[in-house]
CSV table of C-alpha atoms in Angstrom, one decimal:
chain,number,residue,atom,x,y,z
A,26,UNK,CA,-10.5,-2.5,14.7
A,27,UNK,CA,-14.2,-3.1,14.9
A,28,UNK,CA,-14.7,-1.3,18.3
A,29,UNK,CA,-12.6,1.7,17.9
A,30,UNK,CA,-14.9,5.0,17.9
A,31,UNK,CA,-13.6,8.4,15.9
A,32,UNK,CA,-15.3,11.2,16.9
A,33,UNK,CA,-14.5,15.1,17.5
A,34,UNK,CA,-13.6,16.1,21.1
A,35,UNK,CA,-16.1,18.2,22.9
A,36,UNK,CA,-15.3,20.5,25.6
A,37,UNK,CA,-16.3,17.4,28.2
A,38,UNK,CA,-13.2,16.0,26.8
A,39,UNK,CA,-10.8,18.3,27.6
A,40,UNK,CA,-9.3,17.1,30.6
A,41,UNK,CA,-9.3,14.0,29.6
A,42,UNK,CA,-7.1,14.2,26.7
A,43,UNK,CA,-5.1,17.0,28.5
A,44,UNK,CA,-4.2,14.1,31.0
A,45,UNK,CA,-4.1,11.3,28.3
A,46,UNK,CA,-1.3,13.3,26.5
A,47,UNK,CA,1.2,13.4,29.8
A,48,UNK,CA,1.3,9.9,29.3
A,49,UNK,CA,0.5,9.2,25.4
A,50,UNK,CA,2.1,12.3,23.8
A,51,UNK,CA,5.6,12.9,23.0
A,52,UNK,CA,7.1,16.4,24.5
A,53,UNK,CA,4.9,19.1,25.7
A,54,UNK,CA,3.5,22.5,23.8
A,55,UNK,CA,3.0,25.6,25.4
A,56,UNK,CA,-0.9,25.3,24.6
A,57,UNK,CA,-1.2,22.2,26.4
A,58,UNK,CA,-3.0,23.5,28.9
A,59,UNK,CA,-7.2,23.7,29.4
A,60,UNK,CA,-7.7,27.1,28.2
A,61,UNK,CA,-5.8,26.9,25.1
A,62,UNK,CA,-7.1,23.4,24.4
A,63,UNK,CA,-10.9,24.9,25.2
A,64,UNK,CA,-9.6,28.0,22.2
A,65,UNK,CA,-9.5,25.6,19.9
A,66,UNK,CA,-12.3,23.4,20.3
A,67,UNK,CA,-14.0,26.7,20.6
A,68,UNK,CA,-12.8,28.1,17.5
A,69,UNK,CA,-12.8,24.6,15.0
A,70,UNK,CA,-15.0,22.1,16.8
A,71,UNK,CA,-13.8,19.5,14.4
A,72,UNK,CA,-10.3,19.9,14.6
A,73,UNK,CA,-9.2,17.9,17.7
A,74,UNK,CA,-10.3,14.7,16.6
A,75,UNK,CA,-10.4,11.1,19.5
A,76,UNK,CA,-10.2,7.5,19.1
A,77,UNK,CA,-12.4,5.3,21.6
A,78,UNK,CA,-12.1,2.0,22.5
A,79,UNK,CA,-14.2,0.1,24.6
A,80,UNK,CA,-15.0,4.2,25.7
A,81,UNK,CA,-11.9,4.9,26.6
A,82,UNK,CA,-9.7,7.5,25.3
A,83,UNK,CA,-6.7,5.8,22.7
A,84,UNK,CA,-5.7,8.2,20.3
A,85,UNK,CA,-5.8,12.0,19.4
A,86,UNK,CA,-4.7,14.2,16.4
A,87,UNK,CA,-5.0,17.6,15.9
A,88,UNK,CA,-6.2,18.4,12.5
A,89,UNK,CA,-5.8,22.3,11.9
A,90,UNK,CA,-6.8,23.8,8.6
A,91,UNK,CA,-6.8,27.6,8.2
A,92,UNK,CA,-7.8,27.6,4.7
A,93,UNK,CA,-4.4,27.5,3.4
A,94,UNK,CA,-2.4,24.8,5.0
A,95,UNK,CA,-3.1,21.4,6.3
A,96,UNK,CA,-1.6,20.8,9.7
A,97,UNK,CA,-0.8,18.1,11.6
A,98,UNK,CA,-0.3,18.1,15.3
A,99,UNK,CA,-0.5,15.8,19.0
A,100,UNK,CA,-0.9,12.5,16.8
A,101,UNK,CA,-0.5,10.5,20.0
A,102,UNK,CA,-2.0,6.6,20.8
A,103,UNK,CA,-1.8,4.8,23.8
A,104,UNK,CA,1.5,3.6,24.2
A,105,UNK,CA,0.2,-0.5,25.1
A,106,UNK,CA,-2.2,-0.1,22.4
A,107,UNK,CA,0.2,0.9,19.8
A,108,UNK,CA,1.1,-0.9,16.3
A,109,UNK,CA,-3.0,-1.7,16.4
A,110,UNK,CA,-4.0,1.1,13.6
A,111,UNK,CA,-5.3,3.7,16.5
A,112,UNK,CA,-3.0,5.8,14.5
A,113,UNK,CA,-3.4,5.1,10.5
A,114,UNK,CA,-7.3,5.4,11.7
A,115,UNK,CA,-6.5,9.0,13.1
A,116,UNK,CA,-4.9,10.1,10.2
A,117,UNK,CA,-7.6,8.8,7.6
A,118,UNK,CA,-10.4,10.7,10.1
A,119,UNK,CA,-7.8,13.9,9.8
A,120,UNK,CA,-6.7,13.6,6.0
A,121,UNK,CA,-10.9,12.8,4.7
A,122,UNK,CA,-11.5,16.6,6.8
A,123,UNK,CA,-8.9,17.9,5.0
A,124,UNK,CA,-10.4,16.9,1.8
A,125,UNK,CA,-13.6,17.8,2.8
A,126,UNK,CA,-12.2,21.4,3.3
A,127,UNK,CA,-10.5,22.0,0.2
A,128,UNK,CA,-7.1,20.8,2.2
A,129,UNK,CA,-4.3,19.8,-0.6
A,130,UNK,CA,-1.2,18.7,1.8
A,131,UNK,CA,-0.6,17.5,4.9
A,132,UNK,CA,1.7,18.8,6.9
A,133,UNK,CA,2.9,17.7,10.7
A,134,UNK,CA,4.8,18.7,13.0
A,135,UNK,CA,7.2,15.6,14.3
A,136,UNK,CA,9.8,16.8,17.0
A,137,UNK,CA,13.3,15.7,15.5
A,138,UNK,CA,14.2,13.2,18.1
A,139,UNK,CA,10.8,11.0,18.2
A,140,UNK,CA,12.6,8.1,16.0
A,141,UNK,CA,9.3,6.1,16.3
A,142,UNK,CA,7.5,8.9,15.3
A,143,UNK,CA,9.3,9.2,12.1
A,144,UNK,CA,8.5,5.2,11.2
A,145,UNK,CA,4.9,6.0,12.0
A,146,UNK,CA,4.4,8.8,9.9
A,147,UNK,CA,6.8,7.5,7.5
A,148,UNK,CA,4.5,4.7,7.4
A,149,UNK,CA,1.5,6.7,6.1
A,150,UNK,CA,3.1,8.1,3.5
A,151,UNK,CA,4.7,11.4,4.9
A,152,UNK,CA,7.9,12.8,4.6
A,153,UNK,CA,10.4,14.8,6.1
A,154,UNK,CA,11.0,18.0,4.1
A,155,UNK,CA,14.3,19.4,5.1
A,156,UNK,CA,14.6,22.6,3.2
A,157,UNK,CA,12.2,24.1,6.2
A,158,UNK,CA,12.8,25.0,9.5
A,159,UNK,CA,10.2,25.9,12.2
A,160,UNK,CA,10.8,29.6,13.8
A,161,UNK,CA,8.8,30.0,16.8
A,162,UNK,CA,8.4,33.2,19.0
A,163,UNK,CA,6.6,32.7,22.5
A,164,UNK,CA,3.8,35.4,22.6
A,165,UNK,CA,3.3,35.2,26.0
C-alpha cells in the first residue's frame, strides 16, 4: 500500500480512534474510554500504534509489552478497507517493537466469537492456545 502511514498515536489522536473503534473494532473494553486511552499513551507512547491513508485513520493495534509478555490488543481496520493489508502492516509495525524490546511471543487477545478475526490472525501466523483461559476482575 504505497500511501498507507504507520505511526504511534499521540494524545491529538485520542478521540479519534476512540470514535474509529465504535465503528472499526469488534466488542467494547472497559478502558475504551478517553482517560484510560490517554493512561496508556501516557505511560508507553509507542504502544498504541495507527495506520493512515490518504490522512485518515484505517487501522489500530495495541502493542503492550511489560517486559515480560508481548500483547496484542484492538487490532481493528476499517471495515470497507479490509482484505487491503491495513492489518498484516499493523502487526509487522507491532511484532518489529516487540523485537526491538526484547519481546519473544506474541500474544492477542481475540474474543471467541469474532470468526473473521480468527482467519485474520490465523493468517499471520497466530494461533489459538486452548490450554489458557482469561480471568478478569473489574477493579472499578
Amino acid at each position: 500500500m504505497p500511501d498507507l502511514h504507520i505511526r504511534a498515536a499521540s494524545p491529538e489522536d485520542l478521540d479519534t480512534v476512540l470514535a474509529f473503534w465504535k465503528t472499526a473494532a469488534e466488542g467494547t473494553s472497559i478502558s475504551d474510554d478517553r482517560a484510560g486511552v490517554e493512561r496508556l499513551v501516557a505511560r508507553d507512547p509507542e504502544a498504541l500504534i495507527l495506520a493512515e491513508s490518504g490522512g485518515e485513520l484505517v487501522g489500530t493495534v495495541i502493542a503492550g509489552f511489560d517486559g515480560w509478555r508481548c500483547h496484542l490488543y484492538r487490532l481493528a481496520v476499517d471495515p470497507a478497507r479490509r482484505r487491503e493489508g491495513i492489518g498484516s502492516a499493523l502487526l509487522a509495525a507491532a511484532e518489529e517493537r516487540f523485537v526491538t524490546l526484547g519481546g519473544r511471543r506474541g500474544d492477542a487477545m481475540v474474543l471467541t466469537r469474532n470468526e473473521t478475526a480468527h482467519h485474520a490472525w490465523a493468517a499471520a501466523g497466530y494461533s489459538p492456545e486452548e490450554k489458557w483461559r482469561r480471568w478478569v476482575k473489574p477493579l472499578a
